[in-house]
Amino acid sequence: MATITIGKPADKARLLHTLVLGFAADPVARWASPDAATYMSRRHEFFGAFGGAAFEHGTAFVADDGAAVATWLPPGVEPDGEVMAAIMDEQTPAHRKAEMDELVEQMDRFHPKEPHWYLPLIAADPAHQGRGLGTALMEAAIARIDADGRPAYLESSNP
């Protein structure tokens, strides 16, 4: 059984690397950042802007000391869209930028407007996949979210 803890701000840099590894084969993440060297050296910056606020709000759920991570943003906390856009502009190939803009617009259209919990990122280090860590992370987070009584939302970039 997995041990679930809450990631602290001091853990953020280390745990963002778990997410980078976990998304290394994700179709959208790699379509947006296809250069392997850039992805591996810079994707943590994007993930920090997308879900990193969870570390400051005590809502980054961690399995087995970093084998898997889920960054839940509580109601009222949003990803840093400005930083995300700047990173995407820099890392997305020019011929894909219009499609990327359309994808972001579609995601924004479906994103709930009422206060909600948002899960921008959940991933396991590939060396630890298949051990039920994602399930354990979701169960821990859902218990907290249910106690809050507000809806939860996520979108998946991987079927």
XYZ file of C-alpha atoms in Angstrom:
159
model
C 0.000 0.000 0.000
C 1.243 3.466 -0.901
C 2.173 6.063 1.668
C 0.510 9.380 0.793
C 1.887 12.668 2.110
C 1.471 16.331 1.244
C 4.326 17.887 -0.725
C 5.875 20.964 0.840
C 7.235 24.007 -1.009
C 10.776 22.764 -0.318
C 9.896 19.526 -2.179
C 8.499 21.281 -5.249
C 11.567 21.241 -7.526
C 12.285 17.577 -6.858
C 8.661 16.492 -7.292
C 8.136 18.457 -10.497
C 10.745 16.136 -12.029
C 8.500 13.154 -11.227
C 5.779 14.851 -13.274
C 8.198 15.559 -16.135
C 9.120 11.876 -16.268
C 5.502 10.800 -15.950
C 4.436 12.926 -18.916
C 7.456 12.059 -21.097
C 5.296 9.887 -23.387
C 2.098 11.956 -23.074
C 0.814 12.717 -26.572
C -0.046 16.385 -25.998
C 2.950 17.246 -23.806
C 5.353 15.857 -26.409
C 3.426 17.314 -29.361
C 3.748 20.730 -27.713
C 7.392 20.190 -26.743
C 8.804 17.632 -29.207
C 12.492 18.328 -28.696
C 13.637 15.799 -26.095
C 16.435 17.946 -24.683
C 14.164 20.950 -24.275
C 11.406 18.820 -22.785
C 13.702 17.217 -20.208
C 15.526 20.405 -19.240
C 12.628 22.873 -19.280
C 9.262 21.119 -18.847
C 9.429 21.464 -15.060
C 9.018 25.236 -15.592
C 5.725 24.688 -17.433
C 4.505 22.170 -14.848
C 5.455 24.592 -12.076
C 3.243 27.252 -13.649
C 0.451 24.760 -14.350
C 0.164 22.978 -11.007
C 3.005 24.191 -8.807
C 0.754 26.388 -6.652
C -0.460 23.169 -5.027
C 2.797 23.028 -3.059
C 2.149 26.437 -1.480
C -1.472 25.525 -0.652
C -0.837 22.113 0.911
C -2.668 20.307 -1.891
C 0.162 18.483 -3.678
C -0.438 14.817 -2.920
C 2.671 12.622 -3.036
C 2.902 8.833 -3.139
C 5.891 6.994 -1.715
C 8.171 10.026 -1.354
C 7.850 11.115 -4.960
C 7.143 7.948 -6.932
C 3.912 9.671 -8.050
C 2.466 13.170 -7.627
C -0.923 14.861 -8.025
C -1.109 18.660 -7.931
C -4.640 19.670 -6.939
C -5.465 23.384 -7.005
C -8.110 24.328 -4.430
C -11.020 26.640 -5.255
C -9.790 30.130 -6.095
C -6.266 29.019 -7.065
C -5.480 29.043 -10.765
C -2.551 27.975 -12.933
C -0.257 30.813 -13.977
C -1.597 31.168 -17.512
C 0.707 34.035 -18.398
C 3.854 32.049 -17.612
C 2.404 28.951 -19.285
C 1.670 30.910 -22.482
C 5.193 32.355 -22.579
C 6.739 28.910 -22.160
C 4.487 27.380 -24.797
C 5.296 30.199 -27.196
C 8.983 29.477 -26.703
C 8.851 25.661 -26.809
C 6.059 24.856 -29.279
C 7.186 24.607 -32.906
C 5.939 27.520 -34.996
C 3.858 25.297 -37.285
C 1.887 24.000 -34.249
C 1.205 27.289 -32.433
C -2.195 27.985 -34.042
C -3.384 24.483 -33.142
C -2.039 24.900 -29.610
C -3.943 28.172 -29.223
C -7.148 26.440 -30.381
C -6.581 23.580 -27.934
C -6.138 26.016 -25.033
C -9.290 27.900 -26.084
C -11.275 24.644 -26.158
C -10.005 23.684 -22.722
C -10.946 27.120 -21.371
C -14.491 26.811 -22.777
C -15.114 23.595 -20.862
C -13.386 24.591 -17.627
C -15.966 25.138 -14.846
C -16.698 28.701 -13.806
C -17.983 27.951 -10.280
C -15.493 27.388 -7.422
C -13.974 23.934 -7.800
C -10.936 21.774 -7.188
C -8.787 21.373 -10.288
C -6.287 18.617 -11.021
C -3.843 19.932 -13.619
C -1.272 17.150 -13.188
C -1.095 13.587 -11.927
C 1.678 11.209 -12.919
C 3.936 8.460 -11.716
C 7.623 8.097 -12.464
C 7.597 5.373 -15.169
C 9.837 3.240 -12.938
C 6.925 3.050 -10.478
C 3.902 2.771 -12.785
C 1.470 -0.092 -12.365
C 1.640 -0.146 -8.568
C -1.692 1.604 -7.891
C -0.071 4.896 -6.901
C -2.440 6.985 -9.035
C -5.428 5.317 -7.417
C -3.993 5.944 -3.964
C -3.376 9.620 -4.829
C -6.921 10.034 -6.137
C -8.469 8.354 -3.082
C -6.558 10.637 -0.695
C -7.448 13.769 -2.630
C -11.108 12.832 -3.114
C -11.488 12.321 0.643
C -10.303 15.899 1.208
C -12.368 17.292 -1.673
C -15.522 15.492 -0.531
C -15.064 16.999 2.931
C -14.953 20.436 1.270
C -18.192 19.720 -0.580
C -17.200 21.375 -3.867
C -16.890 19.853 -7.323
C -13.649 18.553 -8.759
C -12.467 18.830 -12.350
C -9.696 17.442 -14.512
C -9.038 17.033 -18.197
C -6.905 14.310 -19.713
C -4.482 14.715 -22.571
C -4.128 10.956 -22.886
C -6.972 8.602 -23.799
